[in-house]
Short mmCIF file of C-alpha atoms in Angstrom, two decimals:
data_model
loop_
_atom_site.label_atom_id
_atom_site.label_comp_id
_atom_site.label_asym_id
_atom_site.label_seq_id
_atom_site.Cartn_x
_atom_site.Cartn_y
_atom_site.Cartn_z
CA MET A 1 61.36 -19.19 22.68
CA LYS A 2 64.18 -18.12 21.35
CA LEU A 3 65.59 -20.65 18.38
CA ARG A 4 68.86 -21.22 20.41
CA LEU A 5 66.88 -21.91 23.25
CA LEU A 6 63.97 -23.89 21.48
CA ALA A 7 66.63 -25.93 19.37
CA ALA A 8 69.02 -26.86 22.91
CA ALA A 9 65.91 -28.29 24.22
CA LEU A 10 65.23 -30.42 21.42
CA ALA A 11 69.00 -31.23 21.08
CA ALA A 12 68.87 -32.79 24.57
CA SER A 13 65.94 -34.12 24.61
CA VAL A 14 65.76 -36.00 21.24
CA VAL A 15 68.52 -36.39 19.22
CA LEU A 16 71.31 -37.61 21.30
CA PRO A 17 69.21 -39.75 22.95
CA PHE A 18 68.81 -41.28 19.50
CA GLY A 19 71.94 -41.38 18.51
CA ALA A 20 73.99 -41.96 21.50
CA ALA A 21 72.65 -45.38 21.51
CA ASN A 22 72.30 -46.43 17.83
CA ALA A 23 74.77 -45.49 15.48
CA ALA A 24 75.33 -46.67 12.37
CA GLU A 25 75.27 -45.59 8.59
CA LEU A 26 72.62 -44.14 6.38
CA GLU A 27 73.06 -44.00 2.74
CA VAL A 28 71.51 -41.17 1.56
CA THR A 29 69.77 -40.40 -2.57
CA HIS A 30 68.91 -36.92 -3.66
CA TRP A 31 69.38 -34.64 -6.77
CA TRP A 32 70.72 -32.08 -4.92
CA THR A 33 74.10 -31.34 -6.54
CA SER A 34 74.27 -27.58 -8.04
CA GLY A 35 76.67 -25.72 -6.11
CA GLY A 36 73.99 -23.79 -3.48
CA GLU A 37 72.09 -26.83 -3.22
CA ALA A 38 75.05 -29.25 -1.84
CA ALA A 39 75.61 -26.33 0.36
CA ALA A 40 72.61 -26.80 1.78
CA VAL A 41 72.21 -30.43 1.18
CA ALA A 42 75.99 -30.32 3.84
CA GLU A 43 73.52 -28.98 6.57
CA LEU A 44 71.45 -32.02 6.87
CA ALA A 45 74.10 -34.56 7.10
CA LYS A 46 76.09 -32.55 9.42
CA ALA A 47 73.39 -32.14 11.20
CA PHE A 48 72.79 -35.77 11.61
CA ASP A 49 76.26 -36.86 12.02
CA ALA A 50 76.42 -35.09 14.93
CA THR A 51 73.92 -37.29 16.37
CA GLY A 52 76.36 -40.12 16.01
CA ASN A 53 75.34 -41.39 12.99
CA LYS A 54 76.49 -41.03 9.84
CA TRP A 55 75.31 -39.78 6.70
CA VAL A 56 76.81 -41.49 3.14
CA ASP A 57 75.74 -38.97 0.50
CA GLY A 58 73.92 -40.43 -2.74
CA ALA A 59 73.67 -37.74 -4.65
CA ILE A 60 72.17 -38.81 -8.05
CA ALA A 61 73.52 -36.04 -10.83
CA GLY A 62 70.67 -34.39 -13.43
CA SER A 63 67.29 -33.52 -11.66
CA GLY A 64 64.34 -35.65 -10.34
CA GLY A 65 63.18 -36.44 -13.49
CA THR A 66 66.50 -38.49 -13.58
CA ALA A 67 67.08 -39.40 -10.50
CA ARG A 68 63.45 -40.72 -9.81
CA PRO A 69 63.38 -43.98 -11.71
CA ILE A 70 66.91 -44.47 -10.52
CA MET A 71 65.48 -44.66 -6.69
CA VAL A 72 62.17 -46.37 -7.52
CA SER A 73 64.32 -49.33 -9.35
CA ARG A 74 66.91 -49.60 -6.46
CA ILE A 75 63.92 -49.69 -3.62
CA THR A 76 61.90 -52.43 -6.28
CA GLY A 77 65.19 -54.53 -6.81
CA GLY A 78 65.82 -55.04 -3.56
CA ASP A 79 68.65 -52.49 -3.18
CA PRO A 80 66.79 -49.75 -0.97
CA MET A 81 68.96 -47.15 0.42
CA GLY A 82 68.10 -45.50 3.96
CA ALA A 83 66.42 -42.43 2.89
CA THR A 84 65.03 -41.30 -0.30
CA GLN A 85 64.10 -37.54 -1.21
CA PHE A 86 61.34 -36.88 -3.02
CA ASN A 87 58.57 -34.35 -3.65
CA HIS A 88 56.31 -33.78 -1.03
CA GLY A 89 53.22 -35.60 -3.02
CA ARG A 90 52.47 -38.70 -4.92
CA GLN A 91 55.50 -39.92 -6.18
CA ALA A 92 56.11 -42.53 -4.05
CA GLU A 93 52.47 -43.43 -3.95
CA GLU A 94 53.03 -46.87 -5.72
CA LEU A 95 56.06 -47.72 -3.37
CA VAL A 96 53.94 -46.94 0.12
CA GLN A 97 50.97 -48.92 -1.39
CA SER A 98 53.37 -52.07 -2.06
CA GLY A 99 54.41 -52.18 1.12
CA LEU A 100 58.11 -50.98 0.52
CA MET A 101 58.02 -47.67 2.28
CA ARG A 102 58.29 -47.40 6.56
CA ASP A 103 56.06 -45.87 8.20
CA LEU A 104 56.72 -42.90 10.01
CA THR A 105 53.31 -42.22 12.12
CA ASP A 106 55.10 -43.26 15.94
CA VAL A 107 57.89 -40.37 15.18
CA ALA A 108 55.76 -38.51 14.04
CA THR A 109 53.37 -38.39 16.49
CA LYS A 110 56.22 -38.25 19.44
CA GLU A 111 57.44 -34.76 17.62
CA HIS A 112 53.97 -33.45 17.57
CA TRP A 113 54.30 -32.79 13.69
CA LYS A 114 51.15 -31.95 13.35
CA ASP A 115 50.83 -29.24 14.85
CA ILE A 116 54.45 -27.05 13.70
CA ILE A 117 54.28 -28.23 10.18
CA LYS A 118 52.91 -25.59 8.39
CA PRO A 119 50.72 -25.93 6.22
CA SER A 120 49.43 -28.99 6.80
CA SER A 121 48.53 -29.60 3.49
CA LEU A 122 52.42 -30.67 3.67
CA LEU A 123 51.92 -33.43 6.17
CA ASP A 124 49.07 -33.68 4.39
CA SER A 125 51.05 -34.89 1.41
CA CYS A 126 52.56 -37.83 3.50
CA THR A 127 49.57 -39.62 4.56
CA ILE A 128 48.16 -42.45 2.98
CA ASP A 129 45.41 -44.13 4.42
CA GLY A 130 45.79 -42.29 8.31
CA LYS A 131 49.27 -43.48 8.47
CA ILE A 132 52.11 -40.93 7.72
CA TYR A 133 54.93 -41.44 5.29
CA CYS A 134 57.32 -38.92 5.13
CA ALA A 135 59.27 -35.53 6.56
CA PRO A 136 58.97 -32.67 4.40
CA VAL A 137 61.91 -30.44 4.91
CA ASN A 138 61.14 -27.29 3.06
CA ILE A 139 58.32 -25.75 1.37
CA HIS A 140 59.51 -24.63 -2.32
CA SER A 141 57.70 -22.41 -4.59
CA TRP A 142 57.54 -22.54 -8.22
CA GLN A 143 56.35 -18.40 -8.41
CA TRP A 144 58.86 -16.37 -8.80
CA LEU A 145 60.69 -14.20 -11.27
CA TRP A 146 64.56 -13.28 -11.18
CA LEU A 147 65.77 -10.75 -12.57
CA SER A 148 69.25 -9.72 -13.84
CA ASN A 149 69.97 -5.89 -12.10
CA ALA A 150 72.80 -5.48 -13.91
CA ALA A 151 71.46 -6.82 -17.44
CA PHE A 152 68.84 -4.23 -17.14
CA LYS A 153 70.92 -1.24 -16.62
CA THR A 154 73.35 -2.10 -19.45
CA ALA A 155 70.51 -2.85 -21.47
CA GLY A 156 69.01 0.92 -20.59
CA VAL A 157 65.91 -0.03 -19.34
CA GLU A 158 64.00 -0.21 -15.18
CA VAL A 159 63.71 -3.44 -13.84
CA PRO A 160 60.58 -4.61 -14.59
CA LYS A 161 57.53 -4.75 -11.78
CA ASN A 162 55.62 -7.30 -13.09
CA TRP A 163 54.96 -9.90 -16.41
CA ASP A 164 53.79 -7.13 -18.57
CA GLU A 165 56.96 -4.81 -17.96
CA PHE A 166 59.40 -7.96 -18.61
CA VAL A 167 57.82 -8.76 -22.28
CA ALA A 168 57.56 -4.92 -23.09
CA ALA A 169 61.32 -4.08 -22.17
CA ALA A 170 62.72 -7.48 -24.08
CA PRO A 171 63.62 -5.75 -27.16
CA ALA A 172 65.92 -3.49 -25.15
CA LEU A 173 67.73 -6.55 -23.38
CA GLU A 174 68.01 -8.17 -27.13
CA LYS A 175 68.96 -5.13 -27.97
CA ALA A 176 71.96 -5.13 -25.68
CA GLY A 177 72.74 -8.87 -26.91
CA ILE A 178 70.83 -9.96 -23.57
CA VAL A 179 69.05 -13.38 -24.11
CA PRO A 180 65.27 -11.69 -21.93
CA LEU A 181 64.52 -15.02 -20.26
CA ALA A 182 66.38 -18.19 -19.67
CA VAL A 183 64.79 -21.35 -19.64
CA GLY A 184 67.21 -24.40 -19.72
CA GLY A 185 66.26 -28.04 -22.00
CA GLN A 186 64.74 -30.23 -19.28
CA PRO A 187 61.38 -30.86 -19.92
CA TRP A 188 61.11 -30.21 -15.94
CA GLN A 189 61.58 -26.41 -16.39
CA ALA A 190 59.34 -26.10 -19.40
CA ASN A 191 56.74 -27.66 -16.99
CA GLY A 192 56.97 -25.67 -14.32
CA ALA A 193 57.18 -22.14 -15.80
CA PHE A 194 54.40 -22.82 -17.70
CA GLY A 195 52.26 -23.43 -13.91
CA VAL A 196 53.57 -20.52 -13.15
CA LEU A 197 52.28 -18.48 -16.24
CA MET A 198 49.07 -20.53 -15.30
CA ILE A 199 48.50 -18.84 -11.78
CA ALA A 200 49.92 -15.34 -12.88
CA ILE A 201 47.87 -14.86 -16.12
CA GLY A 202 44.73 -17.03 -15.13
CA GLY A 203 44.54 -16.75 -11.92
CA LYS A 204 44.32 -19.28 -8.69
CA ASP A 205 40.76 -20.47 -9.09
CA VAL A 206 41.43 -21.24 -13.20
CA TYR A 207 44.50 -23.44 -11.64
CA GLN A 208 42.12 -25.20 -8.59
CA LYS A 209 39.54 -26.47 -11.13
CA VAL A 210 42.39 -27.64 -13.82
CA PHE A 211 44.71 -29.81 -11.60
CA ALA A 212 42.48 -30.20 -7.98
CA ASP A 213 39.01 -30.79 -10.64
CA LYS A 214 40.67 -32.38 -13.31
CA ASP A 215 38.04 -29.74 -15.20
CA ALA A 216 39.20 -30.14 -19.21
CA GLU A 217 36.34 -27.44 -19.92
CA ALA A 218 38.31 -25.08 -17.26
CA ALA A 219 41.03 -26.11 -19.42
CA ALA A 220 39.72 -25.58 -22.74
CA GLY A 221 38.73 -22.30 -21.81
CA PRO A 222 39.51 -18.55 -22.38
CA GLU A 223 41.68 -17.76 -19.41
CA MET A 224 44.16 -21.11 -20.68
CA VAL A 225 44.18 -19.35 -24.16
CA LYS A 226 45.92 -16.03 -22.15
CA VAL A 227 48.14 -17.94 -20.57
CA PHE A 228 49.02 -19.97 -23.70
CA LYS A 229 49.50 -16.71 -25.33
CA ALA A 230 52.31 -15.72 -22.25
CA ALA A 231 53.21 -18.99 -22.63
CA ASP A 232 54.47 -18.50 -26.02
CA ASP A 233 55.76 -15.55 -25.31
CA ALA A 234 57.57 -17.18 -23.13
CA ARG A 235 59.12 -19.30 -25.53
CA ARG A 236 60.08 -16.55 -28.02
CA LEU A 237 62.04 -14.45 -25.17
CA SER A 238 63.92 -17.66 -24.85
CA LYS A 239 65.51 -18.39 -27.69
CA GLY A 240 68.93 -18.73 -27.69
CA THR A 241 68.97 -19.52 -24.69
CA ASN A 242 71.29 -22.48 -25.54
CA VAL A 243 71.97 -24.64 -21.61
CA GLN A 244 70.65 -27.55 -20.32
CA ASP A 245 70.27 -27.95 -16.45
CA TRP A 246 68.45 -25.17 -14.57
CA ASN A 247 71.21 -23.50 -12.81
CA GLN A 248 73.35 -22.95 -15.63
CA ALA A 249 69.95 -21.01 -16.87
CA THR A 250 70.15 -19.64 -13.50
CA ASN A 251 73.80 -18.22 -13.54
CA LEU A 252 73.25 -16.73 -17.14
CA VAL A 253 70.70 -14.15 -15.09
CA ILE A 254 73.90 -13.96 -12.22
CA THR A 255 76.51 -13.33 -15.02
CA GLY A 256 74.10 -10.73 -16.65
CA LYS A 257 73.88 -12.54 -20.46
CA ALA A 258 70.31 -13.24 -19.38
CA GLY A 259 67.52 -11.05 -18.34
CA GLY A 260 65.22 -13.00 -15.94
CA GLN A 261 64.38 -16.67 -15.07
CA ILE A 262 60.94 -18.57 -13.81
CA MET A 263 62.08 -20.81 -11.69
CA GLY A 264 61.59 -22.06 -8.12
CA ASP A 265 62.74 -20.37 -4.81
CA TRP A 266 66.15 -22.98 -5.14
CA ALA A 267 67.07 -20.26 -7.55
CA GLN A 268 68.40 -18.29 -4.45
CA GLY A 269 71.51 -20.96 -3.32
CA GLU A 270 73.22 -20.05 -6.59
CA PHE A 271 72.47 -16.18 -6.09
CA GLN A 272 73.67 -16.82 -2.57
CA LEU A 273 76.73 -18.60 -3.72
CA ALA A 274 77.72 -16.26 -5.91
CA GLY A 275 77.50 -13.18 -3.52
CA GLN A 276 74.92 -11.77 -4.82
CA LYS A 277 72.62 -9.51 -2.75
CA ALA A 278 68.50 -9.90 -3.10
CA GLY A 279 67.00 -5.88 -4.54
CA THR A 280 71.03 -4.88 -5.32
CA ASP A 281 72.32 -7.02 -7.51
CA TYR A 282 69.31 -9.68 -8.43
CA THR A 283 65.16 -8.60 -8.11
CA CYS A 284 62.79 -11.26 -7.44
CA LEU A 285 58.99 -11.17 -8.55
CA PRO A 286 56.46 -13.21 -6.77
CA GLY A 287 53.72 -14.59 -9.10
CA LEU A 288 55.83 -12.68 -11.80
CA GLY A 289 54.24 -9.46 -9.92
CA VAL A 290 50.70 -9.68 -10.93
CA ASN A 291 49.22 -12.58 -9.04
CA GLU A 292 51.67 -13.52 -5.53
CA VAL A 293 50.86 -16.00 -4.07
CA ILE A 294 53.48 -19.33 -3.31
CA SER A 295 52.56 -22.70 -4.38
CA THR A 296 53.57 -25.30 -1.69
CA GLY A 297 55.65 -27.82 -3.41
CA GLY A 298 58.40 -29.22 -1.65
CA ASP A 299 61.04 -31.56 -0.87
CA ALA A 300 60.55 -34.39 1.45
CA PHE A 301 62.51 -37.62 2.69
CA TYR A 302 61.25 -41.41 2.70
CA PHE A 303 62.47 -44.27 4.04
CA PRO A 304 62.65 -47.03 2.70
CA LEU A 305 62.13 -50.84 4.71
CA LEU A 306 65.39 -52.24 6.18
CA LYS A 307 66.23 -55.53 7.71
CA ASP A 308 68.98 -54.29 9.68
CA GLU A 309 67.82 -53.58 13.01
CA GLU A 310 70.38 -50.32 13.93
CA LYS A 311 69.92 -48.70 10.38
CA SER A 312 65.94 -48.83 11.16
CA LYS A 313 66.87 -47.10 14.33
CA ALA A 314 68.80 -44.60 12.46
CA GLN A 315 65.93 -44.37 10.51
CA GLU A 316 63.88 -42.55 13.52
CA VAL A 317 67.00 -40.22 14.44
CA LEU A 318 66.98 -39.20 10.94
CA ALA A 319 63.33 -37.85 10.70
CA SER A 320 63.88 -36.87 13.90
CA THR A 321 66.80 -34.56 12.65
CA LEU A 322 65.45 -33.29 9.68
CA LEU A 323 62.90 -31.46 11.14
CA ASN A 324 64.94 -30.30 14.27
CA PRO A 325 64.10 -26.28 14.45
CA THR A 326 67.99 -25.30 14.05
CA THR A 327 68.76 -27.48 10.89
CA GLN A 328 65.68 -26.19 9.68
CA VAL A 329 67.08 -23.16 9.76
CA ALA A 330 70.17 -24.09 8.83
CA PHE A 331 69.42 -25.39 5.99
CA ASN A 332 66.71 -23.39 4.40
CA LEU A 333 68.59 -20.45 4.45
CA LYS A 334 70.99 -22.02 2.02
CA LYS A 335 68.51 -24.01 0.05
CA GLY A 336 66.88 -20.36 -0.68
CA SER A 337 63.19 -22.39 0.53
CA LEU A 338 60.81 -21.62 3.66
CA PRO A 339 61.00 -24.22 6.58
CA VAL A 340 58.65 -26.26 7.24
CA ARG A 341 57.73 -25.36 11.10
CA GLY A 342 56.30 -22.72 11.83
CA ASP A 343 57.93 -21.93 15.06
CA VAL A 344 61.23 -20.74 14.19
CA ASP A 345 63.52 -17.64 13.54
CA LEU A 346 64.46 -16.47 10.01
CA ALA A 347 65.38 -13.16 11.21
CA ALA A 348 68.40 -13.60 9.28
CA ALA A 349 66.41 -14.16 6.03
CA ASN A 350 67.47 -12.07 2.61
CA ASP A 351 65.05 -9.63 0.79
CA CYS A 352 63.03 -12.33 -1.24
CA MET A 353 62.64 -15.32 1.79
CA LYS A 354 61.07 -12.61 3.44
CA LYS A 355 58.34 -11.84 0.58
CA GLY A 356 57.91 -15.71 0.46
CA LEU A 357 57.38 -15.72 3.90
CA ASP A 358 54.88 -12.65 4.15
CA ILE A 359 53.12 -14.14 1.40
CA LEU A 360 53.13 -17.76 3.09
CA ALA A 361 51.70 -15.67 6.66
CA LYS A 362 48.64 -14.16 4.33
CA GLY A 363 47.82 -17.57 3.47
CA ASN A 364 47.67 -16.93 -0.41
CA VAL A 365 48.94 -20.22 -1.07
CA VAL A 366 47.77 -23.09 -4.03
CA THR A 367 48.47 -26.46 -3.80
CA SER A 368 52.01 -27.58 -5.95
CA THR A 369 50.70 -30.01 -8.87
CA ASP A 370 53.22 -32.62 -7.80
CA GLN A 371 50.45 -33.21 -4.54
CA MET A 372 47.26 -33.20 -7.41
CA VAL A 373 48.34 -34.85 -10.18
CA SER A 374 49.97 -38.45 -10.57
CA ALA A 375 53.83 -39.05 -11.59
CA ASP A 376 52.14 -40.34 -15.22
CA THR A 377 49.84 -36.93 -15.57
CA GLN A 378 53.11 -34.93 -14.46
CA LYS A 379 55.15 -36.49 -17.46
CA GLN A 380 52.51 -36.25 -19.70
CA MET A 381 52.23 -32.43 -19.11
CA GLU A 382 56.26 -32.48 -19.19
CA ASP A 383 56.48 -34.11 -22.18
CA LEU A 384 53.97 -31.52 -23.82
CA PHE A 385 55.56 -28.14 -22.66
CA SER A 386 59.23 -29.48 -23.27
CA GLU A 387 58.27 -29.84 -27.28
CA PHE A 388 56.39 -26.57 -27.06
CA PHE A 389 58.96 -24.53 -25.99
CA ALA A 390 61.42 -26.69 -28.31
CA THR A 391 58.86 -26.79 -31.56
CA PRO A 392 57.97 -23.27 -33.11
CA THR A 393 56.16 -24.18 -35.46
CA MET A 394 53.46 -25.90 -32.19
CA THR A 395 50.67 -23.20 -32.15
CA PRO A 396 49.42 -22.57 -28.37
CA ASP A 397 45.92 -23.69 -30.08
CA ALA A 398 47.30 -26.98 -30.73
CA ALA A 399 49.19 -26.47 -27.65
CA GLN A 400 46.34 -25.60 -25.39
CA LYS A 401 44.38 -28.74 -27.27
CA ARG A 402 46.87 -31.93 -25.82
CA PHE A 403 46.77 -30.45 -22.75
CA VAL A 404 42.81 -30.89 -22.43
CA ASP A 405 42.98 -33.72 -23.50
CA ILE A 406 45.71 -34.68 -20.73
CA ILE A 407 43.81 -33.01 -18.28
CA ALA A 408 40.83 -35.25 -19.34
CA ALA A 409 42.60 -38.11 -18.60
CA ALA A 410 44.41 -37.31 -15.47
CA ASP A 411 44.26 -38.85 -12.56
#
């Protein structure tokens, strides 16, 4: 069925009856505050408002690490919002187990989420004790190296095709006054970059053993020694970035002040907002051009239990709207992510999104660390790699030993 026909059918049969009968205002909290992110979230708000309800935007500046404690505090403190963004995985696990979050199983069953959400691991991450507690909205992959074509032209070298060529081109970039690799100061950025290097250099099997099996021996092994050597190279190449936020680092690539950035596909929203074209103004290398995989992390919305009956009904409408095919296309095209529905038409996708879709279709995917380790373990890794990138005197060997200890105690 063509997208417009499918969208029209769902709009007529699902969204309008909900909205017409139960109009309410819902505060929705999230951490999407960059230019590209704001443009994407506006599509969600527009779709929800079209049901007759009202999206009350509760954006929290900073990042997930800044926003999540605020969100959790509000929910546990008796001041819940109507819906809140988390990464689908284990971030809301304790809230669910405490009985503070709404069960969406009825909505999911009615709208056949198990049939349309691909890969199935996304919905599995929303499922606790057989019940579904969140609505996935996208697939975000960390596994990308974004390159400024202009920066490499200025430096007089070819745009790299893989990580080794990128490292080799660094001296020419530095000679031209260009930072080779932009890495912002937020801890999650350093941790994310390490995870990308781990899959590209260490391989999928090592990644799986370390994070899924919590195998400390694998974390201490020779393949991980290579990963920490690559992380040491990344640390050296990122010296002089001098920005904090991820989108500021992306802007260095957009303006040709940095050669590249290891960042998730949400960076595409910033390139798009700047009017840059994939393949012409910038180049994207999935898996750093070494191991072309994508991780199936991303964002989902959870719904705290509310006492207000009308708002509770509006929560159902929002959950339905987020999975509507029209909403999925409009949001993900601007966010730079991939849709969670396997039945939508993304003919308008740019070259980089098409690369991601092709990898997804081949099934060359890995599970995001958010889905395999607890929030506490994730925070420990963020602290380690933030310190590693900020402390040139910390040797790769010392960092690896600390990493092994974290994995050995991981849950």
